[in-house]
Amino acid sequence: MGVSFPESDFNYEENQLVVLDSVDSISGLRLPIKNRSIWSVVCIGGSLTCIVDDSRLTMKQSTLMVLAPGHDIKAIETSADFTGFAISSTVNNLDAFLPVMSRALMCFKVFTTNPVIPVSNYDIEKQLLYHKLLKMKLGEKSDIHTKNVIDSLCKAIIFETLGLYMKRMRHISSAAVKSSRTEELFYRFIVLVEKNYLTQRALSFYADALCVSTKHLSALVKDISGKTAGSWIDSYVIFEAKRLIRSTQLSIQEISERLNFANQSFFGKYFKHHTGESPSQFRNKGAVV
């Protein structure tokens, strides 16, 4: 049963943020499917089994599972007594809180060998509370304040979930969380972007630094995160541009220079292309990052 989107209208590729009271709608997907979203599934009771890539993952009572983009979901089955809920969000939908999102993705990929973790009843209650609040807000008439609340709830869920995984990772051996070469390259790419996005926006710079071709880097990043490498670079630039516009008294020209654009006009076109509005419009409406 889809909370925000009835099962008959459920479009996995189009819905950026979905809150489900059960996983029946997930089971109704045309499987197998390449996962393009971040899924968070909580099992309260019963069991859930899914085939992801070539692994069989089983959720039992009081467990949490997070699936990052890039995996092949081949089958999903639930026991007759299964109870639980799920939240799905595209990576693009979570651009509002970089670099938290990129760090979360890296954590989940490192932990990809065992995405199902046990959680306490207290942690489930917190997840359930966030789920209920998010469902309520998605059901309200949308305005800028509603969107800000939804963004804040998503951010809180990421922090809570990331904290649970990080806590769990302290208790497993380094061998168990050893990442593959592709995951390591993704991690190094994100770190490079965080350090250089103000001055380097060409994909070739990052490919050369990582000693891979631009084609290989682009395909690798898209497969792991669901976003192209270029989109990750743009996301960091836009995130910083929004922060400077919103929280400083710098002029648009000064912000353009700080972000190393050739001129204010080019910056304005770049910003509008990625946000749908000019820097001045964004500032004037009092938008919140």
CSV table of C-alpha atoms in Angstrom, one decimal:
chain,number,residue,atom,x,y,z
A,1,MET,CA,0.0,0.0,0.0
A,2,GLY,CA,1.6,3.2,-1.1
A,3,VAL,CA,1.0,6.1,1.3
A,4,SER,CA,1.7,9.0,-1.0
A,5,PHE,CA,1.2,7.2,-4.3
A,6,PRO,CA,-1.5,4.5,-4.8
A,7,GLU,CA,0.0,1.2,-6.0
A,8,SER,CA,-1.7,1.5,-9.4
A,9,ASP,CA,0.0,4.8,-10.0
A,10,PHE,CA,3.4,3.9,-8.4
A,11,ASN,CA,6.2,4.8,-10.8
A,12,TYR,CA,9.5,3.8,-9.4
A,13,GLU,CA,11.5,5.9,-11.8
A,14,GLU,CA,9.5,9.1,-11.5
A,15,ASN,CA,8.7,9.5,-7.8
A,16,GLN,CA,11.5,11.3,-6.1
A,17,LEU,CA,10.3,10.7,-2.5
A,18,VAL,CA,8.0,7.8,-1.6
A,19,VAL,CA,6.8,6.8,1.9
A,20,LEU,CA,5.2,3.3,2.1
A,21,ASP,CA,3.2,1.8,5.0
A,22,SER,CA,4.2,-1.6,3.8
A,23,VAL,CA,6.3,-3.1,1.1
A,24,ASP,CA,3.5,-4.5,-1.0
A,25,SER,CA,4.1,-1.8,-3.6
A,26,ILE,CA,7.8,-2.7,-3.7
A,27,SER,CA,6.8,-6.3,-4.3
A,28,GLY,CA,4.6,-5.1,-7.2
A,29,LEU,CA,7.6,-3.6,-9.1
A,30,ARG,CA,8.5,-5.2,-12.4
A,31,LEU,CA,11.6,-7.0,-11.2
A,32,PRO,CA,14.4,-7.3,-11.8
A,33,ILE,CA,15.2,-3.6,-11.7
A,34,LYS,CA,18.3,-1.5,-11.4
A,35,ASN,CA,18.0,0.5,-8.1
A,36,ARG,CA,18.1,4.2,-8.8
A,37,SER,CA,17.1,5.4,-5.3
A,38,ILE,CA,18.1,5.1,-1.7
A,39,TRP,CA,15.8,2.6,0.1
A,40,SER,CA,15.4,2.4,3.8
A,41,VAL,CA,13.3,-0.5,5.0
A,42,VAL,CA,12.4,-1.3,8.6
A,43,CYS,CA,11.2,-4.7,9.6
A,44,ILE,CA,9.1,-4.6,12.8
A,45,GLY,CA,7.9,-8.2,12.7
A,46,GLY,CA,7.9,-11.3,10.4
A,47,SER,CA,10.5,-11.5,7.7
A,48,LEU,CA,11.4,-10.1,4.3
A,49,THR,CA,13.7,-11.7,1.8
A,50,CYS,CA,15.1,-10.1,-1.3
A,51,ILE,CA,17.7,-11.0,-4.0
A,52,VAL,CA,20.0,-8.1,-4.5
A,53,ASP,CA,22.8,-8.6,-7.1
A,54,ASP,CA,23.8,-12.2,-6.4
A,55,SER,CA,23.1,-12.1,-2.7
A,56,ARG,CA,20.0,-13.2,-0.7
A,57,LEU,CA,19.3,-10.7,2.0
A,58,THR,CA,16.9,-11.6,4.9
A,59,MET,CA,15.3,-9.1,7.3
A,60,LYS,CA,13.8,-10.4,10.5
A,61,GLN,CA,12.2,-8.7,13.5
A,62,SER,CA,13.8,-5.4,14.5
A,63,THR,CA,16.2,-5.0,11.6
A,64,LEU,CA,17.0,-2.1,9.2
A,65,MET,CA,18.1,-2.4,5.6
A,66,VAL,CA,19.5,0.4,3.5
A,67,LEU,CA,20.0,-0.1,-0.2
A,68,ALA,CA,22.1,2.4,-2.1
A,69,PRO,CA,21.7,3.1,-5.8
A,70,GLY,CA,23.4,0.8,-8.3
A,71,HIS,CA,22.2,-2.6,-7.1
A,72,ASP,CA,20.1,-5.0,-9.1
A,73,ILE,CA,16.9,-5.9,-7.2
A,74,LYS,CA,15.9,-9.2,-8.6
A,75,ALA,CA,13.2,-10.5,-6.2
A,76,ILE,CA,11.3,-9.5,-3.0
A,77,GLU,CA,9.2,-11.8,-0.8
A,78,THR,CA,7.6,-11.2,2.6
A,79,SER,CA,6.2,-13.6,5.1
A,80,ALA,CA,2.5,-13.6,5.8
A,81,ASP,CA,3.0,-11.9,9.2
A,82,PHE,CA,5.5,-9.2,7.9
A,83,THR,CA,5.0,-5.7,9.3
A,84,GLY,CA,7.2,-2.8,8.5
A,85,PHE,CA,7.6,0.3,6.4
A,86,ALA,CA,9.9,1.9,3.8
A,87,ILE,CA,11.1,5.2,2.5
A,88,SER,CA,12.6,5.7,-0.9
A,89,SER,CA,14.3,8.8,-2.2
A,90,THR,CA,16.3,9.6,-5.4
A,91,VAL,CA,19.8,11.0,-4.9
A,92,ASN,CA,18.8,14.1,-6.9
A,93,ASN,CA,16.0,14.8,-4.4
A,94,LEU,CA,18.5,14.9,-1.6
A,95,ASP,CA,20.9,17.5,-3.2
A,96,ALA,CA,19.7,20.1,-0.6
A,97,PHE,CA,22.0,18.7,2.0
A,98,LEU,CA,25.3,17.9,0.5
A,99,PRO,CA,27.9,16.8,1.6
A,100,VAL,CA,25.9,14.8,4.1
A,101,MET,CA,24.3,12.8,1.3
A,102,SER,CA,27.6,11.9,-0.4
A,103,ARG,CA,29.1,10.8,3.0
A,104,ALA,CA,26.0,8.7,3.7
A,105,LEU,CA,26.3,7.0,0.3
A,106,MET,CA,30.0,6.2,0.9
A,107,CYS,CA,29.1,4.7,4.3
A,108,PHE,CA,26.4,2.6,2.8
A,109,LYS,CA,28.7,1.4,0.0
A,110,VAL,CA,31.4,0.4,2.4
A,111,PHE,CA,28.8,-1.5,4.4
A,112,THR,CA,27.2,-3.0,1.3
A,113,THR,CA,28.4,-6.6,2.1
A,114,ASN,CA,25.9,-6.6,5.0
A,115,PRO,CA,23.2,-3.9,4.5
A,116,VAL,CA,20.8,-5.5,7.0
A,117,ILE,CA,21.6,-4.5,10.6
A,118,PRO,CA,19.8,-5.2,13.9
A,119,VAL,CA,18.3,-2.2,15.7
A,120,SER,CA,16.7,-1.6,19.1
A,121,ASN,CA,13.0,-1.1,19.7
A,122,TYR,CA,13.9,2.5,20.7
A,123,ASP,CA,15.6,3.1,17.3
A,124,ILE,CA,12.6,1.6,15.5
A,125,GLU,CA,10.3,3.9,17.4
A,126,LYS,CA,12.3,6.9,16.2
A,127,GLN,CA,12.3,5.6,12.6
A,128,LEU,CA,8.6,5.1,12.8
A,129,LEU,CA,8.1,8.7,14.1
A,130,TYR,CA,10.0,10.2,11.2
A,131,HIS,CA,8.1,8.0,8.8
A,132,LYS,CA,4.7,9.2,10.2
A,133,LEU,CA,5.8,12.8,10.1
A,134,LEU,CA,7.1,12.6,6.6
A,135,LYS,CA,3.9,10.9,5.4
A,136,MET,CA,1.8,13.6,7.0
A,137,LYS,CA,3.9,16.4,5.4
A,138,LEU,CA,3.8,14.7,2.0
A,139,GLY,CA,0.0,14.7,2.2
A,140,GLU,CA,-0.3,18.4,2.8
A,141,LYS,CA,-0.7,21.1,0.2
A,142,SER,CA,2.8,22.0,-0.9
A,143,ASP,CA,4.4,25.3,-0.3
A,144,ILE,CA,8.0,26.5,0.5
A,145,HIS,CA,7.5,25.9,4.2
A,146,THR,CA,6.3,22.4,3.6
A,147,LYS,CA,9.2,21.6,1.4
A,148,ASN,CA,11.7,22.9,4.0
A,149,VAL,CA,10.1,20.7,6.7
A,150,ILE,CA,10.3,17.7,4.4
A,151,ASP,CA,13.9,18.5,3.6
A,152,SER,CA,14.7,18.7,7.3
A,153,LEU,CA,12.9,15.4,8.1
A,154,CYS,CA,14.9,13.7,5.3
A,155,LYS,CA,18.1,15.1,6.7
A,156,ALA,CA,17.2,13.9,10.2
A,157,ILE,CA,16.5,10.4,8.8
A,158,ILE,CA,19.9,10.4,7.1
A,159,PHE,CA,21.7,11.4,10.2
A,160,GLU,CA,19.8,8.9,12.4
A,161,THR,CA,20.3,6.0,9.9
A,162,LEU,CA,24.0,6.9,9.3
A,163,GLY,CA,24.5,6.9,13.0
A,164,LEU,CA,23.1,3.4,13.3
A,165,TYR,CA,25.4,2.1,10.6
A,166,MET,CA,28.5,3.8,11.9
A,167,LYS,CA,27.8,2.3,15.4
A,168,ARG,CA,27.4,-1.1,13.8
A,169,MET,CA,30.6,-0.7,11.8
A,170,ARG,CA,32.7,-0.3,14.9
A,171,HIS,CA,31.9,-3.9,15.8
A,172,ILE,CA,32.9,-5.6,12.6
A,173,SER,CA,36.3,-6.4,11.2
A,174,SER,CA,38.0,-4.2,8.7
A,175,ALA,CA,38.0,-7.2,6.3
A,176,ALA,CA,34.3,-7.4,6.4
A,177,VAL,CA,33.9,-3.8,5.2
A,178,LYS,CA,36.7,-3.8,2.7
A,179,SER,CA,35.3,-1.9,-0.3
A,180,SER,CA,35.8,-2.9,-3.9
A,181,ARG,CA,38.0,-0.9,-6.3
A,182,THR,CA,34.9,0.8,-7.8
A,183,GLU,CA,33.6,1.8,-4.4
A,184,GLU,CA,37.1,3.1,-3.4
A,185,LEU,CA,37.2,5.1,-6.6
A,186,PHE,CA,33.8,6.6,-5.9
A,187,TYR,CA,35.0,7.6,-2.4
A,188,ARG,CA,38.2,9.2,-3.8
A,189,PHE,CA,36.1,11.0,-6.4
A,190,ILE,CA,33.8,12.5,-3.8
A,191,VAL,CA,36.7,13.6,-1.7
A,192,LEU,CA,38.4,15.2,-4.7
A,193,VAL,CA,35.2,17.0,-5.6
A,194,GLU,CA,34.8,18.4,-2.1
A,195,LYS,CA,38.4,19.7,-2.2
A,196,ASN,CA,38.4,21.1,-5.7
A,197,TYR,CA,34.8,22.0,-6.9
A,198,LEU,CA,35.4,25.7,-6.4
A,199,THR,CA,38.1,25.7,-9.0
A,200,GLN,CA,37.7,22.5,-11.0
A,201,ARG,CA,34.5,21.7,-12.8
A,202,ALA,CA,35.8,19.7,-15.7
A,203,LEU,CA,35.3,15.9,-15.4
A,204,SER,CA,38.7,15.4,-17.1
A,205,PHE,CA,40.5,16.9,-14.1
A,206,TYR,CA,39.0,14.3,-11.8
A,207,ALA,CA,39.5,11.4,-14.2
A,208,ASP,CA,43.2,12.4,-14.6
A,209,ALA,CA,43.7,12.7,-10.9
A,210,LEU,CA,42.2,9.2,-10.4
A,211,CYS,CA,44.1,7.7,-13.4
A,212,VAL,CA,41.0,6.6,-15.2
A,213,SER,CA,39.2,7.7,-18.4
A,214,THR,CA,36.4,10.1,-18.2
A,215,LYS,CA,34.1,7.5,-19.7
A,216,HIS,CA,35.0,4.9,-17.0
A,217,LEU,CA,34.7,7.4,-14.2
A,218,SER,CA,31.3,8.6,-15.4
A,219,ALA,CA,29.9,5.1,-15.8
A,220,LEU,CA,31.3,4.0,-12.4
A,221,VAL,CA,29.9,7.0,-10.5
A,222,LYS,CA,26.5,6.6,-12.2
A,223,ASP,CA,26.3,2.9,-11.4
A,224,ILE,CA,27.1,3.4,-7.7
A,225,SER,CA,25.2,6.6,-7.0
A,226,GLY,CA,22.5,6.9,-9.6
A,227,LYS,CA,24.0,10.3,-10.6
A,228,THR,CA,26.5,11.2,-13.2
A,229,ALA,CA,30.0,12.4,-12.1
A,230,GLY,CA,29.2,15.8,-13.7
A,231,SER,CA,26.0,16.0,-11.7
A,232,TRP,CA,27.9,15.5,-8.5
A,233,ILE,CA,30.3,18.3,-9.4
A,234,ASP,CA,27.4,20.6,-10.3
A,235,SER,CA,25.6,19.7,-7.0
A,236,TYR,CA,28.5,20.9,-4.9
A,237,VAL,CA,28.8,24.1,-6.9
A,238,ILE,CA,25.0,24.9,-6.6
A,239,PHE,CA,25.0,23.9,-2.9
A,240,GLU,CA,27.7,26.4,-2.2
A,241,ALA,CA,26.1,29.1,-4.4
A,242,LYS,CA,22.8,28.8,-2.6
A,243,ARG,CA,24.6,29.0,0.8
A,244,LEU,CA,26.4,32.2,-0.2
A,245,ILE,CA,23.3,33.8,-1.7
A,246,ARG,CA,21.2,33.0,1.3
A,247,SER,CA,23.6,33.5,4.2
A,248,THR,CA,25.9,36.3,3.2
A,249,GLN,CA,25.7,39.9,2.1
A,250,LEU,CA,28.0,39.3,-0.9
A,251,SER,CA,26.7,40.7,-4.2
A,252,ILE,CA,25.9,38.3,-7.0
A,253,GLN,CA,29.1,39.5,-8.8
A,254,GLU,CA,31.2,38.8,-5.7
A,255,ILE,CA,29.7,35.3,-5.4
A,256,SER,CA,30.4,34.7,-9.0
A,257,GLU,CA,34.0,35.6,-8.5
A,258,ARG,CA,34.3,33.5,-5.3
A,259,LEU,CA,33.0,30.5,-7.3
A,260,ASN,CA,35.5,31.2,-10.0
A,261,PHE,CA,33.0,31.8,-12.9
A,262,ALA,CA,34.3,33.8,-15.8
A,263,ASN,CA,31.7,36.5,-15.2
A,264,GLN,CA,28.4,37.2,-13.5
A,265,SER,CA,26.4,36.5,-16.6
A,266,PHE,CA,27.8,33.1,-17.0
A,267,PHE,CA,27.2,32.3,-13.4
A,268,GLY,CA,23.6,33.5,-13.7
A,269,LYS,CA,22.9,31.2,-16.6
A,270,TYR,CA,24.6,28.3,-14.9
A,271,PHE,CA,22.6,28.8,-11.7
A,272,LYS,CA,19.3,29.2,-13.6
A,273,HIS,CA,20.0,26.1,-15.7
A,274,HIS,CA,20.3,24.0,-12.5
A,275,THR,CA,17.7,25.6,-10.3
A,276,GLY,CA,15.1,27.1,-12.6
A,277,GLU,CA,15.6,30.7,-11.3
A,278,SER,CA,18.2,33.4,-11.3
A,279,PRO,CA,20.5,34.1,-8.3
A,280,SER,CA,18.5,37.3,-7.6
A,281,GLN,CA,15.2,35.5,-7.7
A,282,PHE,CA,16.5,32.9,-5.3
A,283,ARG,CA,17.7,35.5,-2.9
A,284,ASN,CA,14.6,37.7,-3.1
A,285,LYS,CA,12.2,34.8,-2.3
A,286,GLY,CA,14.2,34.0,0.9
A,287,ALA,CA,14.8,30.4,-0.2
A,288,VAL,CA,16.4,28.1,2.3
A,289,VAL,CA,19.1,25.6,1.2
